[in-house]
């Protein structure tokens, strides 16, 4: 790997983590339905970016992109009452997320074809980890508000799948901290 690859791949991993964080910003503002409809414009954005960079797409690809965008538009029109948009940022954040993801995909396609998948993944994950580590030091860590709410609604005392970080714990083993925490919380409610 060249020095350029050793700098670019972690940088792209950090960029991908920023794209993921942007998705969370968008989902804090709008329902997942609105986010999904706007975010899935990214294939069209990738095609436009690729075209601007000199790549020629076949007519069939443009037809497919047009049909996908038409499907998004028809879905938005049919669910008009469910789609509440209060501010331009309600569409802006998902659209910025789609645009940044499109840029990420185009750069990765153009710049990493010579790098093995293992090296690319390892360095990309390292970059993501570094950005998320810095972000957690600056902003702190928060447990999502929904982490315990599923226990409240399902009342399943035997599993700890609703706990934050539950995939890190085996809920079949007795005495795991997560299962104990959920069981204790359920008894108190």
C-alpha positions as protocol buffer text, in pm:
chain_id: "A"
residue {
  index: 1
  type: UNK
  ca { x: 0 y: 0 z: 0 }
}
residue {
  index: 2
  type: UNK
  ca { x: 120 y: 346 z: -82 }
}
residue {
  index: 3
  type: UNK
  ca { x: 140 y: 632 z: 168 }
}
residue {
  index: 4
  type: UNK
  ca { x: -155 y: 788 z: -12 }
}
residue {
  index: 5
  type: UNK
  ca { x: -364 y: 472 z: 48 }
}
residue {
  index: 6
  type: UNK
  ca { x: -261 y: 465 z: 415 }
}
residue {
  index: 7
  type: UNK
  ca { x: -395 y: 818 z: 455 }
}
residue {
  index: 8
  type: UNK
  ca { x: -694 y: 800 z: 223 }
}
residue {
  index: 9
  type: UNK
  ca { x: -855 y: 478 z: 348 }
}
residue {
  index: 10
  type: UNK
  ca { x: -880 y: 578 z: 717 }
}
residue {
  index: 11
  type: UNK
  ca { x: -998 y: 919 z: 597 }
}
residue {
  index: 12
  type: UNK
  ca { x: -1272 y: 754 z: 394 }
}
residue {
  index: 13
  type: UNK
  ca { x: -1363 y: 542 z: 697 }
}
residue {
  index: 14
  type: UNK
  ca { x: -1396 y: 858 z: 904 }
}
residue {
  index: 15
  type: UNK
  ca { x: -1602 y: 1014 z: 624 }
}
residue {
  index: 16
  type: UNK
  ca { x: -1831 y: 709 z: 624 }
}
residue {
  index: 17
  type: UNK
  ca { x: -1876 y: 741 z: 1002 }
}
residue {
  index: 18
  type: UNK
  ca { x: -1969 y: 1107 z: 950 }
}
residue {
  index: 19
  type: UNK
  ca { x: -2222 y: 999 z: 686 }
}
residue {
  index: 20
  type: UNK
  ca { x: -2373 y: 755 z: 937 }
}
residue {
  index: 21
  type: UNK
  ca { x: -2390 y: 1027 z: 1204 }
}
residue {
  index: 22
  type: UNK
  ca { x: -2567 y: 1251 z: 955 }
}
residue {
  index: 23
  type: UNK
  ca { x: -2829 y: 980 z: 916 }
}
residue {
  index: 24
  type: UNK
  ca { x: -2892 y: 992 z: 1291 }
}
residue {
  index: 25
  type: UNK
  ca { x: -2926 y: 1370 z: 1276 }
}
residue {
  index: 26
  type: UNK
  ca { x: -3183 y: 1330 z: 1001 }
}
residue {
  index: 27
  type: UNK
  ca { x: -3374 y: 1059 z: 1189 }
}
residue {
  index: 28
  type: UNK
  ca { x: -3396 y: 1282 z: 1498 }
}
residue {
  index: 29
  type: UNK
  ca { x: -3587 y: 1537 z: 1289 }
}
residue {
  index: 30
  type: UNK
  ca { x: -3811 y: 1330 z: 1065 }
}
residue {
  index: 31
  type: UNK
  ca { x: -3982 y: 991 z: 1069 }
}
residue {
  index: 32
  type: UNK
  ca { x: -3802 y: 703 z: 904 }
}
residue {
  index: 33
  type: UNK
  ca { x: -4052 y: 711 z: 617 }
}
residue {
  index: 34
  type: UNK
  ca { x: -3954 y: 1064 z: 515 }
}
residue {
  index: 35
  type: UNK
  ca { x: -3585 y: 990 z: 566 }
}
residue {
  index: 36
  type: UNK
  ca { x: -3599 y: 675 z: 355 }
}
residue {
  index: 37
  type: UNK
  ca { x: -3783 y: 839 z: 68 }
}
residue {
  index: 38
  type: UNK
  ca { x: -3535 y: 1122 z: 49 }
}
residue {
  index: 39
  type: UNK
  ca { x: -3222 y: 917 z: 121 }
}
residue {
  index: 40
  type: UNK
  ca { x: -3291 y: 669 z: -156 }
}
residue {
  index: 41
  type: UNK
  ca { x: -3231 y: 938 z: -413 }
}
residue {
  index: 42
  type: UNK
  ca { x: -2864 y: 848 z: -370 }
}
residue {
  index: 43
  type: UNK
  ca { x: -2848 y: 609 z: -671 }
}
residue {
  index: 44
  type: UNK
  ca { x: -2954 y: 897 z: -896 }
}
residue {
  index: 45
  type: UNK
  ca { x: -2697 y: 1123 z: -729 }
}
residue {
  index: 46
  type: UNK
  ca { x: -2425 y: 861 z: -783 }
}
residue {
  index: 47
  type: UNK
  ca { x: -2522 y: 842 z: -1151 }
}
residue {
  index: 48
  type: UNK
  ca { x: -2511 y: 1220 z: -1188 }
}
residue {
  index: 49
  type: UNK
  ca { x: -2174 y: 1244 z: -1010 }
}
residue {
  index: 50
  type: UNK
  ca { x: -2035 y: 963 z: -1224 }
}
residue {
  index: 51
  type: UNK
  ca { x: -2160 y: 1137 z: -1537 }
}
residue {
  index: 52
  type: UNK
  ca { x: -1996 y: 1464 z: -1427 }
}
residue {
  index: 53
  type: UNK
  ca { x: -1670 y: 1271 z: -1383 }
}
residue {
  index: 54
  type: UNK
  ca { x: -1687 y: 1141 z: -1739 }
}
residue {
  index: 55
  type: UNK
  ca { x: -1850 y: 802 z: -1696 }
}
residue {
  index: 56
  type: UNK
  ca { x: -2120 y: 710 z: -1946 }
}
residue {
  index: 57
  type: UNK
  ca { x: -2421 y: 521 z: -1821 }
}
residue {
  index: 58
  type: UNK
  ca { x: -2633 y: 312 z: -2056 }
}
residue {
  index: 59
  type: UNK
  ca { x: -2987 y: 419 z: -2132 }
}
residue {
  index: 60
  type: UNK
  ca { x: -3124 y: 124 z: -1934 }
}
residue {
  index: 61
  type: UNK
  ca { x: -2952 y: 256 z: -1619 }
}
residue {
  index: 62
  type: UNK
  ca { x: -3109 y: 600 z: -1665 }
}
residue {
  index: 63
  type: UNK
  ca { x: -3451 y: 441 z: -1716 }
}
residue {
  index: 64
  type: UNK
  ca { x: -3406 y: 239 z: -1396 }
}
residue {
  index: 65
  type: UNK
  ca { x: -3303 y: 550 z: -1203 }
}
residue {
  index: 66
  type: UNK
  ca { x: -3602 y: 741 z: -1339 }
}
residue {
  index: 67
  type: UNK
  ca { x: -3835 y: 459 z: -1238 }
}
residue {
  index: 68
  type: UNK
  ca { x: -3685 y: 449 z: -887 }
}
residue {
  index: 69
  type: UNK
  ca { x: -3728 y: 824 z: -844 }
}
residue {
  index: 70
  type: UNK
  ca { x: -4082 y: 804 z: -981 }
}
residue {
  index: 71
  type: UNK
  ca { x: -4155 y: 530 z: -728 }
}
residue {
  index: 72
  type: UNK
  ca { x: -4027 y: 750 z: -446 }
}
residue {
  index: 73
  type: UNK
  ca { x: -4240 y: 1039 z: -571 }
}
residue {
  index: 74
  type: UNK
  ca { x: -4553 y: 821 z: -597 }
}
residue {
  index: 75
  type: UNK
  ca { x: -4494 y: 684 z: -250 }
}
residue {
  index: 76
  type: UNK
  ca { x: -4453 y: 1035 z: -112 }
}
residue {
  index: 77
  type: UNK
  ca { x: -4771 y: 1151 z: -283 }
}
residue {
  index: 78
  type: UNK
  ca { x: -4975 y: 853 z: -164 }
}
residue {
  index: 79
  type: UNK
  ca { x: -4854 y: 896 z: 195 }
}
residue {
  index: 80
  type: UNK
  ca { x: -4886 y: 1272 z: 190 }
}
residue {
  index: 81
  type: UNK
  ca { x: -5070 y: 1295 z: 523 }
}
residue {
  index: 82
  type: UNK
  ca { x: -4812 y: 1079 z: 701 }
}
residue {
  index: 83
  type: UNK
  ca { x: -4524 y: 1286 z: 568 }
}
residue {
  index: 84
  type: UNK
  ca { x: -4507 y: 1593 z: 785 }
}
residue {
  index: 85
  type: UNK
  ca { x: -4231 y: 1834 z: 692 }
}
residue {
  index: 86
  type: UNK
  ca { x: -4202 y: 2132 z: 925 }
}
residue {
  index: 87
  type: UNK
  ca { x: -3872 y: 2281 z: 816 }
}
residue {
  index: 88
  type: UNK
  ca { x: -3645 y: 2272 z: 512 }
}
residue {
  index: 89
  type: UNK
  ca { x: -3394 y: 2078 z: 723 }
}
residue {
  index: 90
  type: UNK
  ca { x: -3648 y: 1795 z: 748 }
}
residue {
  index: 91
  type: UNK
  ca { x: -3569 y: 1727 z: 383 }
}
residue {
  index: 92
  type: UNK
  ca { x: -3225 y: 1890 z: 390 }
}
residue {
  index: 93
  type: UNK
  ca { x: -3059 y: 1648 z: 634 }
}
residue {
  index: 94
  type: UNK
  ca { x: -3170 y: 1331 z: 451 }
}
residue {
  index: 95
  type: UNK
  ca { x: -3075 y: 1490 z: 119 }
}
residue {
  index: 96
  type: UNK
  ca { x: -2733 y: 1593 z: 254 }
}
residue {
  index: 97
  type: UNK
  ca { x: -2695 y: 1238 z: 384 }
}
residue {
  index: 98
  type: UNK
  ca { x: -2778 y: 1096 z: 41 }
}
residue {
  index: 99
  type: UNK
  ca { x: -2540 y: 1340 z: -130 }
}
residue {
  index: 100
  type: UNK
  ca { x: -2251 y: 1267 z: 108 }
}
residue {
  index: 101
  type: UNK
  ca { x: -2309 y: 892 z: 75 }
}
residue {
  index: 102
  type: UNK
  ca { x: -2305 y: 934 z: -303 }
}
residue {
  index: 103
  type: UNK
  ca { x: -1974 y: 1119 z: -286 }
}
residue {
  index: 104
  type: UNK
  ca { x: -1836 y: 843 z: -62 }
}
residue {
  index: 105
  type: UNK
  ca { x: -1940 y: 571 z: -307 }
}
residue {
  index: 106
  type: UNK
  ca { x: -1795 y: 750 z: -608 }
}
residue {
  index: 107
  type: UNK
  ca { x: -1462 y: 819 z: -435 }
}
residue {
  index: 108
  type: UNK
  ca { x: -1433 y: 462 z: -305 }
}
residue {
  index: 109
  type: UNK
  ca { x: -1507 y: 322 z: -650 }
}
residue {
  index: 110
  type: UNK
  ca { x: -1252 y: 546 z: -821 }
}
residue {
  index: 111
  type: UNK
  ca { x: -970 y: 529 z: -565 }
}
residue {
  index: 112
  type: UNK
  ca { x: -968 y: 180 z: -412 }
}
residue {
  index: 113
  type: UNK
  ca { x: -985 y: -67 z: -701 }
}
residue {
  index: 114
  type: UNK
  ca { x: -617 y: -156 z: -653 }
}
residue {
  index: 115
  type: UNK
  ca { x: -646 y: -220 z: -277 }
}
residue {
  index: 116
  type: UNK
  ca { x: -745 y: -558 z: -135 }
}
residue {
  index: 117
  type: UNK
  ca { x: -1080 y: -577 z: 37 }
}
residue {
  index: 118
  type: UNK
  ca { x: -924 y: -680 z: 369 }
}
residue {
  index: 119
  type: UNK
  ca { x: -682 y: -386 z: 374 }
}
residue {
  index: 120
  type: UNK
  ca { x: -956 y: -145 z: 266 }
}
residue {
  index: 121
  type: UNK
  ca { x: -1196 y: -271 z: 533 }
}
residue {
  index: 122
  type: UNK
  ca { x: -932 y: -271 z: 807 }
}
residue {
  index: 123
  type: UNK
  ca { x: -813 y: 82 z: 738 }
}
residue {
  index: 124
  type: UNK
  ca { x: -1166 y: 210 z: 681 }
}
residue {
  index: 125
  type: UNK
  ca { x: -1288 y: 69 z: 1011 }
}
residue {
  index: 126
  type: UNK
  ca { x: -985 y: 218 z: 1182 }
}
residue {
  index: 127
  type: UNK
  ca { x: -1077 y: 561 z: 1046 }
}
residue {
  index: 128
  type: UNK
  ca { x: -1438 y: 518 z: 1157 }
}
residue {
  index: 129
  type: UNK
  ca { x: -1323 y: 411 z: 1504 }
}
residue {
  index: 130
  type: UNK
  ca { x: -1094 y: 712 z: 1535 }
}
residue {
  index: 131
  type: UNK
  ca { x: -1369 y: 956 z: 1441 }
}
residue {
  index: 132
  type: UNK
  ca { x: -1623 y: 793 z: 1670 }
}
residue {
  index: 133
  type: UNK
  ca { x: -1369 y: 783 z: 1954 }
}
residue {
  index: 134
  type: UNK
  ca { x: -1301 y: 1154 z: 1917 }
}
residue {
  index: 135
  type: UNK
  ca { x: -1673 y: 1230 z: 1888 }
}
residue {
  index: 136
  type: UNK
  ca { x: -1749 y: 1029 z: 2204 }
}
residue {
  index: 137
  type: UNK
  ca { x: -1480 y: 1219 z: 2395 }
}
residue {
  index: 138
  type: UNK
  ca { x: -1615 y: 1555 z: 2278 }
}
residue {
  index: 139
  type: UNK
  ca { x: -1990 y: 1486 z: 2295 }
}
residue {
  index: 140
  type: UNK
  ca { x: -2007 y: 1193 z: 2537 }
}
residue {
  index: 141
  type: UNK
  ca { x: -2197 y: 869 z: 2500 }
}
residue {
  index: 142
  type: UNK
  ca { x: -2573 y: 845 z: 2527 }
}
residue {
  index: 143
  type: UNK
  ca { x: -2797 y: 544 z: 2548 }
}
residue {
  index: 144
  type: UNK
  ca { x: -3085 y: 581 z: 2300 }
}
residue {
  index: 145
  type: UNK
  ca { x: -3420 y: 658 z: 2459 }
}
residue {
  index: 146
  type: UNK
  ca { x: -3569 y: 344 z: 2307 }
}
residue {
  index: 147
  type: UNK
  ca { x: -3320 y: 103 z: 2463 }
}
residue {
  index: 148
  type: UNK
  ca { x: -3547 y: 8 z: 2754 }
}
residue {
  index: 149
  type: UNK
  ca { x: -3885 y: 101 z: 2608 }
}
residue {
  index: 150
  type: UNK
  ca { x: -3916 y: -230 z: 2421 }
}
residue {
  index: 151
  type: UNK
  ca { x: -3891 y: -412 z: 2754 }
}
residue {
  index: 152
  type: UNK
  ca { x: -4173 y: -198 z: 2885 }
}
residue {
  index: 153
  type: UNK
  ca { x: -4400 y: -279 z: 2592 }
}
residue {
  index: 154
  type: UNK
  ca { x: -4318 y: -647 z: 2548 }
}
residue {
  index: 155
  type: UNK
  ca { x: -4281 y: -740 z: 2918 }
}
residue {
  index: 156
  type: UNK
  ca { x: -4049 y: -1023 z: 2822 }
}
residue {
  index: 157
  type: UNK
  ca { x: -3846 y: -1090 z: 3134 }
}
residue {
  index: 158
  type: UNK
  ca { x: -3644 y: -1375 z: 2985 }
}
residue {
  index: 159
  type: UNK
  ca { x: -3445 y: -1183 z: 2727 }
}
residue {
  index: 160
  type: UNK
  ca { x: -3221 y: -884 z: 2740 }
}
residue {
  index: 161
  type: UNK
  ca { x: -3230 y: -806 z: 2370 }
}
residue {
  index: 162
  type: UNK
  ca { x: -3381 y: -468 z: 2442 }
}
residue {
  index: 163
  type: UNK
  ca { x: -3084 y: -346 z: 2644 }
}
residue {
  index: 164
  type: UNK
  ca { x: -2832 y: -114 z: 2491 }
}
residue {
  index: 165
  type: UNK
  ca { x: -2535 y: -321 z: 2394 }
}
residue {
  index: 166
  type: UNK
  ca { x: -2723 y: -650 z: 2421 }
}
residue {
  index: 167
  type: UNK
  ca { x: -2541 y: -800 z: 2123 }
}
residue {
  index: 168
  type: UNK
  ca { x: -2227 y: -784 z: 2337 }
}
residue {
  index: 169
  type: UNK
  ca { x: -2382 y: -1006 z: 2600 }
}
residue {
  index: 170
  type: UNK
  ca { x: -2511 y: -1360 z: 2574 }
}
residue {
  index: 171
  type: UNK
  ca { x: -2864 y: -1355 z: 2712 }
}
residue {
  index: 172
  type: UNK
  ca { x: -2856 y: -1733 z: 2756 }
}
residue {
  index: 173
  type: UNK
  ca { x: -2583 y: -1718 z: 3019 }
}
residue {
  index: 174
  type: UNK
  ca { x: -2706 y: -1650 z: 3370 }
}
residue {
  index: 175
  type: UNK
  ca { x: -2578 y: -1349 z: 3548 }
}
residue {
  index: 176
  type: UNK
  ca { x: -2499 y: -1125 z: 3251 }
}
residue {
  index: 177
  type: UNK
  ca { x: -2508 y: -764 z: 3346 }
}
residue {
  index: 178
  type: UNK
  ca { x: -2752 y: -672 z: 3071 }
}
residue {
  index: 179
  type: UNK
  ca { x: -3007 y: -940 z: 3156 }
}
residue {
  index: 180
  type: UNK
  ca { x: -2980 y: -851 z: 3525 }
}
residue {
  index: 181
  type: UNK
  ca { x: -3031 y: -482 z: 3450 }
}
residue {
  index: 182
  type: UNK
  ca { x: -3340 y: -544 z: 3238 }
}
residue {
  index: 183
  type: UNK
  ca { x: -3491 y: -787 z: 3489 }
}
residue {
  index: 184
  type: UNK
  ca { x: -3432 y: -542 z: 3774 }
}
residue {
  index: 185
  type: UNK
  ca { x: -3588 y: -259 z: 3573 }
}
residue {
  index: 186
  type: UNK
  ca { x: -3893 y: -470 z: 3486 }
}
residue {
  index: 187
  type: UNK
  ca { x: -3951 y: -560 z: 3853 }
}
residue {
  index: 188
  type: UNK
  ca { x: -3942 y: -195 z: 3946 }
}
residue {
  index: 189
  type: UNK
  ca { x: -4207 y: -89 z: 3693 }
}
